[in-house]
Amino acid sequence: MPGALQRLPGGRRIGRSLLIAGLLLSAACGLQACATAPPMPEAARDGATAEACPPGCGNGNPLRVQPASARGPFPGIGPKHGYPSLAPMLRGITPAVVSVSVMSEVSIEDHPLFHDPELREFLQRFNLVLPDPSEVQKRQSEGAGLIVDGHRGLVLTNAHLTEDARSIMVILADGRGFRARLLGRDARTDIALLRIQPVDVPRVRFGDSGDLEVGDFVIAIGNPFGLGQTVTAGIVSALGRGDIAGEDAGSLIQTDASINPGNSGGPLISLSGEVVGINSALIGPYGGNVGIGFAVPSNRVRKAMQRMVGEY
């Protein structure tokens, strides 16, 4: 529905000559800096220094530590072909992000179209038989999830994705598929916990969503439209969003990182490689992304998991 909350589902002109002069000046300064920069020591080029480990690389974090000379301005961001890249940080996270395929059964009488009196009148006028309301229709839904404990096979996803589930399949980033068992659901938080057989994947870290501020960069990972694992980036657009489109979804993180149907259950990641939210919903016409997506804050997610498994 357009505009509805969908569960996943002037400044001054600068003269041309002045602009060109500014660009030439910037280029000249850049060339001079490159020409006068001192050569990098061999030790700094070839290995990490003995400086203290920055946030996001120790204490069991699976992220690979970059050499001191290779680390960019943010933890977990390293260079690639001379430019900053999120790839070094994502390599330690994406193996733990999965696709979730749910087969459910829905009664035909629950479909809102069959409660429309105009539709029923139209069908009767042309002697068309109404479907038997006792029939059950199979429905397949696609979403995402996050392996929070590979040794125990615990997978986190959205509760709305598992509603009326008859079978659940979890597909890893390397293509392996496992039948999953639903351990528990928390509809209020929109969190569900699944179990698959033990797998060897990096263990992700949860960050403190209470530390988030508007303008912080974040990365969303999911399975949009069933395409497979996809990474998008943006910022935290707003915090504490509630009563969205008339639904009591609780306090949510709003982000402009592209979130589409199929991203439900995937993680929202900070630049330090920590999970700060679980993608849950979007507002957009016809189910598409317009830069307004929502994620359940990680602090609420951890409390929901504590109620289900007594940890986190």
Short mmCIF file of C-alpha atoms in Angstrom, two decimals, residues 8-307:
data_model
loop_
_atom_site.label_atom_id
_atom_site.label_comp_id
_atom_site.label_asym_id
_atom_site.label_seq_id
_atom_site.Cartn_x
_atom_site.Cartn_y
_atom_site.Cartn_z
CA LEU A 8 9.80 -6.49 4.72
CA PRO A 9 8.10 -5.76 2.67
CA GLY A 10 19.23 27.49 -2.70
CA GLY A 11 22.56 28.67 -2.42
CA ARG A 12 24.65 31.28 -4.20
CA ARG A 13 25.88 30.56 -7.72
CA ILE A 14 29.65 30.51 -8.13
CA GLY A 15 31.02 32.17 -11.27
CA ARG A 16 32.43 29.72 -13.83
CA SER A 17 35.85 31.37 -13.90
CA LEU A 18 36.06 31.35 -10.11
CA LEU A 19 35.08 27.66 -9.99
CA ILE A 20 37.72 26.74 -12.61
CA ALA A 21 40.37 28.73 -10.72
CA GLY A 22 39.50 26.91 -7.52
CA LEU A 23 39.75 23.50 -9.18
CA LEU A 24 43.14 24.35 -10.71
CA LEU A 25 44.40 25.56 -7.34
CA SER A 26 43.23 22.35 -5.63
CA ALA A 27 44.89 20.23 -8.30
CA ALA A 28 48.15 22.15 -7.97
CA CYS A 29 48.14 21.72 -4.20
CA GLY A 30 47.45 18.00 -4.57
CA LEU A 31 50.34 17.53 -7.00
CA GLN A 32 52.71 19.41 -4.72
CA ALA A 33 51.70 17.29 -1.74
CA CYS A 34 52.28 14.09 -3.70
CA ALA A 35 55.67 15.29 -4.88
CA THR A 36 56.92 16.27 -1.43
CA ALA A 37 55.52 13.36 0.59
CA PRO A 38 58.33 11.35 2.28
CA PRO A 39 58.73 7.70 1.26
CA MET A 40 56.96 5.13 3.43
CA PRO A 41 59.29 3.03 5.60
CA GLU A 42 59.58 -0.63 4.65
CA ALA A 43 58.35 -1.77 8.07
CA ALA A 44 55.21 0.32 7.78
CA ARG A 45 54.51 -0.97 4.28
CA ASP A 46 54.99 -4.65 5.00
CA GLY A 47 53.40 -5.21 8.41
CA ALA A 48 51.39 -3.87 11.29
CA THR A 49 53.08 -1.76 13.91
CA ALA A 50 52.96 -2.50 17.62
CA GLU A 51 50.47 0.28 18.36
CA ALA A 52 47.35 -0.48 20.40
CA CYS A 53 44.51 -2.20 18.57
CA PRO A 54 41.82 0.38 17.66
CA PRO A 55 38.11 -0.13 18.33
CA GLY A 56 36.68 -2.87 16.13
CA CYS A 57 39.64 -5.24 15.81
CA GLY A 58 40.15 -7.12 19.09
CA ASN A 59 38.38 -9.05 21.83
CA GLY A 60 37.31 -11.89 19.60
CA ASN A 61 36.12 -9.66 16.78
CA PRO A 62 36.44 -11.57 13.50
CA LEU A 63 37.52 -8.49 11.55
CA ARG A 64 41.00 -8.81 10.09
CA VAL A 65 43.43 -6.26 11.51
CA GLN A 66 44.90 -4.07 8.78
CA PRO A 67 48.56 -2.96 8.91
CA ALA A 68 48.86 0.45 10.56
CA SER A 69 49.84 2.01 7.24
CA ALA A 70 46.80 0.49 5.53
CA ARG A 71 44.06 1.51 7.94
CA GLY A 72 41.83 4.33 6.76
CA PRO A 73 40.34 7.13 8.86
CA PHE A 74 37.64 4.83 10.28
CA PRO A 75 38.10 1.48 12.08
CA GLY A 76 37.65 -1.41 9.68
CA ILE A 77 38.02 0.70 6.54
CA GLY A 78 41.07 -0.15 4.48
CA PRO A 79 42.34 0.93 1.08
CA LYS A 80 41.79 -0.82 -2.21
CA HIS A 81 43.73 0.39 -5.25
CA GLY A 82 44.59 3.50 -3.23
CA TYR A 83 41.01 4.36 -2.20
CA PRO A 84 39.07 3.77 1.05
CA SER A 85 36.95 0.62 1.00
CA LEU A 86 34.46 -1.12 3.27
CA ALA A 87 35.49 -4.49 1.83
CA PRO A 88 38.02 -5.39 4.60
CA MET A 89 35.36 -4.92 7.28
CA LEU A 90 32.59 -6.65 5.32
CA ARG A 91 34.70 -9.75 4.68
CA GLY A 92 34.41 -10.54 8.38
CA ILE A 93 30.62 -10.09 8.49
CA THR A 94 28.96 -11.19 5.25
CA PRO A 95 29.64 -14.93 5.81
CA ALA A 96 27.33 -14.69 8.87
CA VAL A 97 24.48 -13.06 6.90
CA VAL A 98 22.03 -15.56 5.39
CA SER A 99 18.97 -15.66 3.16
CA VAL A 100 15.79 -17.03 4.71
CA SER A 101 13.04 -18.67 2.66
CA VAL A 102 9.75 -19.37 4.43
CA MET A 103 6.89 -21.50 3.13
CA SER A 104 3.62 -20.71 4.90
CA GLU A 105 -0.04 -21.62 4.56
CA VAL A 106 -2.70 -18.92 4.58
CA SER A 107 -6.44 -19.46 4.58
CA ILE A 108 -8.13 -17.93 1.52
CA GLU A 109 -10.83 -16.39 3.69
CA ASP A 110 -8.14 -14.26 5.33
CA HIS A 111 -7.42 -12.48 2.04
CA PRO A 112 -8.90 -8.93 2.25
CA LEU A 113 -10.17 -9.03 -1.36
CA PHE A 114 -12.72 -11.68 -0.48
CA HIS A 115 -14.22 -9.38 2.15
CA ASP A 116 -14.81 -6.66 -0.45
CA PRO A 117 -18.60 -6.53 -1.09
CA GLU A 118 -18.14 -4.96 -4.55
CA LEU A 119 -15.90 -7.81 -5.65
CA ARG A 120 -18.33 -10.40 -4.36
CA GLU A 121 -21.20 -8.66 -6.21
CA PHE A 122 -19.18 -8.57 -9.44
CA LEU A 123 -18.39 -12.28 -9.25
CA GLN A 124 -22.03 -13.18 -8.55
CA ARG A 125 -23.27 -10.98 -11.43
CA PHE A 126 -21.25 -13.00 -13.93
CA ASN A 127 -22.00 -16.32 -12.22
CA LEU A 128 -18.38 -16.73 -11.18
CA VAL A 129 -17.81 -19.14 -8.33
CA LEU A 130 -16.24 -17.70 -5.20
CA PRO A 131 -13.25 -19.65 -3.93
CA ASP A 132 -13.88 -22.01 -1.07
CA PRO A 133 -12.90 -20.06 2.09
CA SER A 134 -11.77 -23.29 3.69
CA GLU A 135 -9.02 -23.72 1.09
CA VAL A 136 -5.45 -23.06 2.12
CA GLN A 137 -3.05 -21.22 -0.10
CA LYS A 138 0.71 -21.75 0.06
CA ARG A 139 2.88 -18.65 0.17
CA GLN A 140 6.65 -18.32 -0.09
CA SER A 141 8.38 -15.37 1.54
CA GLU A 142 12.01 -14.31 1.15
CA GLY A 143 14.04 -12.47 3.75
CA ALA A 144 17.38 -12.40 5.48
CA GLY A 145 18.93 -13.39 8.78
CA LEU A 146 22.07 -13.25 10.86
CA ILE A 147 23.97 -16.17 12.40
CA VAL A 148 24.61 -15.01 15.96
CA ASP A 149 26.16 -18.27 17.18
CA GLY A 150 27.55 -20.65 14.57
CA HIS A 151 28.55 -23.33 17.09
CA ARG A 152 24.94 -23.68 18.22
CA GLY A 153 23.43 -22.82 14.84
CA LEU A 154 21.43 -19.84 16.13
CA VAL A 155 20.03 -17.55 13.43
CA LEU A 156 18.29 -14.23 14.06
CA THR A 157 15.57 -12.94 11.73
CA ASN A 158 12.24 -11.05 11.78
CA ALA A 159 9.19 -12.47 13.52
CA HIS A 160 6.82 -11.30 10.76
CA LEU A 161 8.80 -13.34 8.23
CA THR A 162 8.14 -16.58 10.15
CA GLU A 163 4.42 -16.05 10.72
CA ASP A 164 2.35 -19.13 9.79
CA ALA A 165 5.56 -20.87 8.69
CA ARG A 166 5.33 -24.53 7.71
CA SER A 167 8.95 -24.85 6.61
CA ILE A 168 11.98 -22.55 6.86
CA MET A 169 15.17 -22.78 4.83
CA VAL A 170 18.36 -20.89 5.65
CA ILE A 171 20.82 -20.37 2.79
CA LEU A 172 24.38 -19.37 3.65
CA ALA A 173 26.47 -16.93 1.64
CA ASP A 174 28.44 -19.86 0.19
CA GLY A 175 25.25 -21.45 -1.16
CA ARG A 176 24.74 -24.18 1.45
CA GLY A 177 21.14 -24.62 2.57
CA PHE A 178 19.77 -25.91 5.88
CA ARG A 179 16.28 -26.62 7.12
CA ALA A 180 15.67 -24.47 10.20
CA ARG A 181 13.59 -24.93 13.33
CA LEU A 182 11.79 -21.99 14.92
CA LEU A 183 12.95 -21.60 18.54
CA GLY A 184 10.95 -18.54 19.48
CA ARG A 185 9.25 -15.35 18.32
CA ASP A 186 8.85 -11.92 19.87
CA ALA A 187 6.18 -10.15 17.81
CA ARG A 188 6.51 -6.93 19.81
CA THR A 189 10.17 -6.58 18.86
CA ASP A 190 9.67 -8.34 15.50
CA ILE A 191 12.48 -10.77 16.31
CA ALA A 192 12.56 -14.54 15.79
CA LEU A 193 15.27 -17.06 16.57
CA LEU A 194 15.95 -20.09 14.37
CA ARG A 195 18.24 -23.09 14.78
CA ILE A 196 20.19 -24.88 12.08
CA GLN A 197 23.04 -27.35 12.31
CA PRO A 198 26.36 -25.91 13.58
CA VAL A 199 28.33 -23.93 10.99
CA ASP A 200 31.75 -22.32 10.99
CA VAL A 201 31.24 -18.60 10.39
CA PRO A 202 32.74 -15.47 12.02
CA ARG A 203 30.97 -14.42 15.18
CA VAL A 204 29.55 -10.94 14.84
CA ARG A 205 29.54 -8.37 17.62
CA PHE A 206 26.56 -6.36 18.81
CA GLY A 207 27.09 -2.65 19.38
CA ASP A 208 25.29 -0.28 21.72
CA SER A 209 22.46 1.26 19.71
CA GLY A 210 22.14 3.88 22.43
CA ASP A 211 25.39 5.40 21.15
CA LEU A 212 23.98 6.02 17.68
CA GLU A 213 23.54 9.58 16.48
CA VAL A 214 21.84 11.05 13.45
CA GLY A 215 24.44 11.22 10.71
CA ASP A 216 26.34 8.05 11.68
CA PHE A 217 27.19 5.92 8.66
CA VAL A 218 25.55 2.48 8.54
CA ILE A 219 25.47 -0.51 6.17
CA ALA A 220 22.42 -2.71 5.50
CA ILE A 221 22.85 -6.31 4.36
CA GLY A 222 20.01 -8.49 3.13
CA ASN A 223 18.32 -10.40 0.32
CA PRO A 224 16.26 -7.76 -1.56
CA PHE A 225 13.61 -9.23 -3.86
CA GLY A 226 15.28 -12.62 -3.47
CA LEU A 227 18.31 -11.53 -5.50
CA GLY A 228 20.76 -12.86 -2.93
CA GLN A 229 23.12 -11.18 -0.51
CA THR A 230 23.27 -7.43 -1.18
CA VAL A 231 25.05 -4.62 0.67
CA THR A 232 23.85 -1.00 0.74
CA ALA A 233 25.10 2.03 2.68
CA GLY A 234 23.67 5.23 4.10
CA ILE A 235 23.36 7.14 7.35
CA VAL A 236 21.16 7.13 10.42
CA SER A 237 18.37 9.49 9.35
CA ALA A 238 16.47 9.61 12.64
CA LEU A 239 16.23 7.82 15.98
CA GLY A 240 13.33 6.80 18.20
CA ARG A 241 10.78 6.55 15.43
CA GLY A 242 7.47 5.19 16.73
CA ASP A 243 3.83 5.00 15.69
CA ILE A 244 4.85 4.66 12.05
CA ALA A 245 1.87 4.67 9.65
CA GLY A 246 -0.45 3.98 12.58
CA GLU A 247 1.38 0.80 13.65
CA ASP A 248 2.90 0.32 17.08
CA ALA A 249 6.29 -0.94 15.97
CA GLY A 250 8.14 0.52 18.93
CA SER A 251 11.19 2.76 18.84
CA LEU A 252 13.03 2.24 15.54
CA ILE A 253 16.16 3.47 13.77
CA GLN A 254 15.38 5.27 10.51
CA THR A 255 17.98 5.01 7.75
CA ASP A 256 18.36 5.96 4.10
CA ALA A 257 20.47 2.86 3.42
CA SER A 258 18.45 1.10 0.73
CA ILE A 259 16.06 -1.38 2.39
CA ASN A 260 13.65 -3.30 0.17
CA PRO A 261 11.36 -6.34 0.54
CA GLY A 262 13.70 -9.22 1.31
CA ASN A 263 15.96 -7.15 3.57
CA SER A 264 13.78 -8.11 6.53
CA GLY A 265 15.86 -9.78 9.22
CA GLY A 266 19.23 -8.65 7.87
CA PRO A 267 21.66 -6.63 10.00
CA LEU A 268 22.32 -2.91 10.11
CA ILE A 269 26.08 -2.51 10.65
CA SER A 270 28.19 0.39 11.92
CA LEU A 271 31.54 1.28 10.36
CA SER A 272 33.27 -0.45 13.27
CA GLY A 273 31.69 -3.72 12.14
CA GLU A 274 29.14 -3.96 14.95
CA VAL A 275 25.47 -4.90 14.58
CA VAL A 276 23.45 -1.85 15.65
CA GLY A 277 20.05 -2.98 14.36
CA ILE A 278 17.96 -5.58 12.54
CA ASN A 279 16.21 -4.33 9.40
CA SER A 280 12.47 -4.66 9.79
CA ALA A 281 10.27 -2.33 7.70
CA LEU A 282 10.06 0.41 5.08
CA ILE A 283 7.75 3.12 3.87
CA GLY A 284 7.51 3.47 0.11
CA PRO A 285 5.07 3.37 -2.81
CA TYR A 286 4.43 -0.03 -4.34
CA GLY A 287 6.89 -1.75 -2.01
CA GLY A 288 9.96 0.04 -3.39
CA ASN A 289 12.66 1.95 -1.58
CA VAL A 290 12.51 5.74 -1.30
CA GLY A 291 15.16 6.11 1.37
CA ILE A 292 12.92 5.53 4.40
CA GLY A 293 13.74 2.24 6.06
CA PHE A 294 13.58 1.12 9.67
CA ALA A 295 15.58 -1.21 11.88
CA VAL A 296 14.99 -2.56 15.39
CA PRO A 297 17.77 -1.16 17.65
CA SER A 298 20.36 -3.73 18.73
CA ASN A 299 19.71 -3.11 22.45
CA ARG A 300 16.07 -4.19 22.01
CA VAL A 301 17.18 -7.15 19.91
CA ARG A 302 19.57 -8.38 22.60
CA LYS A 303 16.87 -8.16 25.28
CA ALA A 304 14.51 -10.19 23.07
CA MET A 305 17.20 -12.85 22.58
CA GLN A 306 17.83 -12.95 26.32
CA ARG A 307 14.17 -13.81 26.87
#
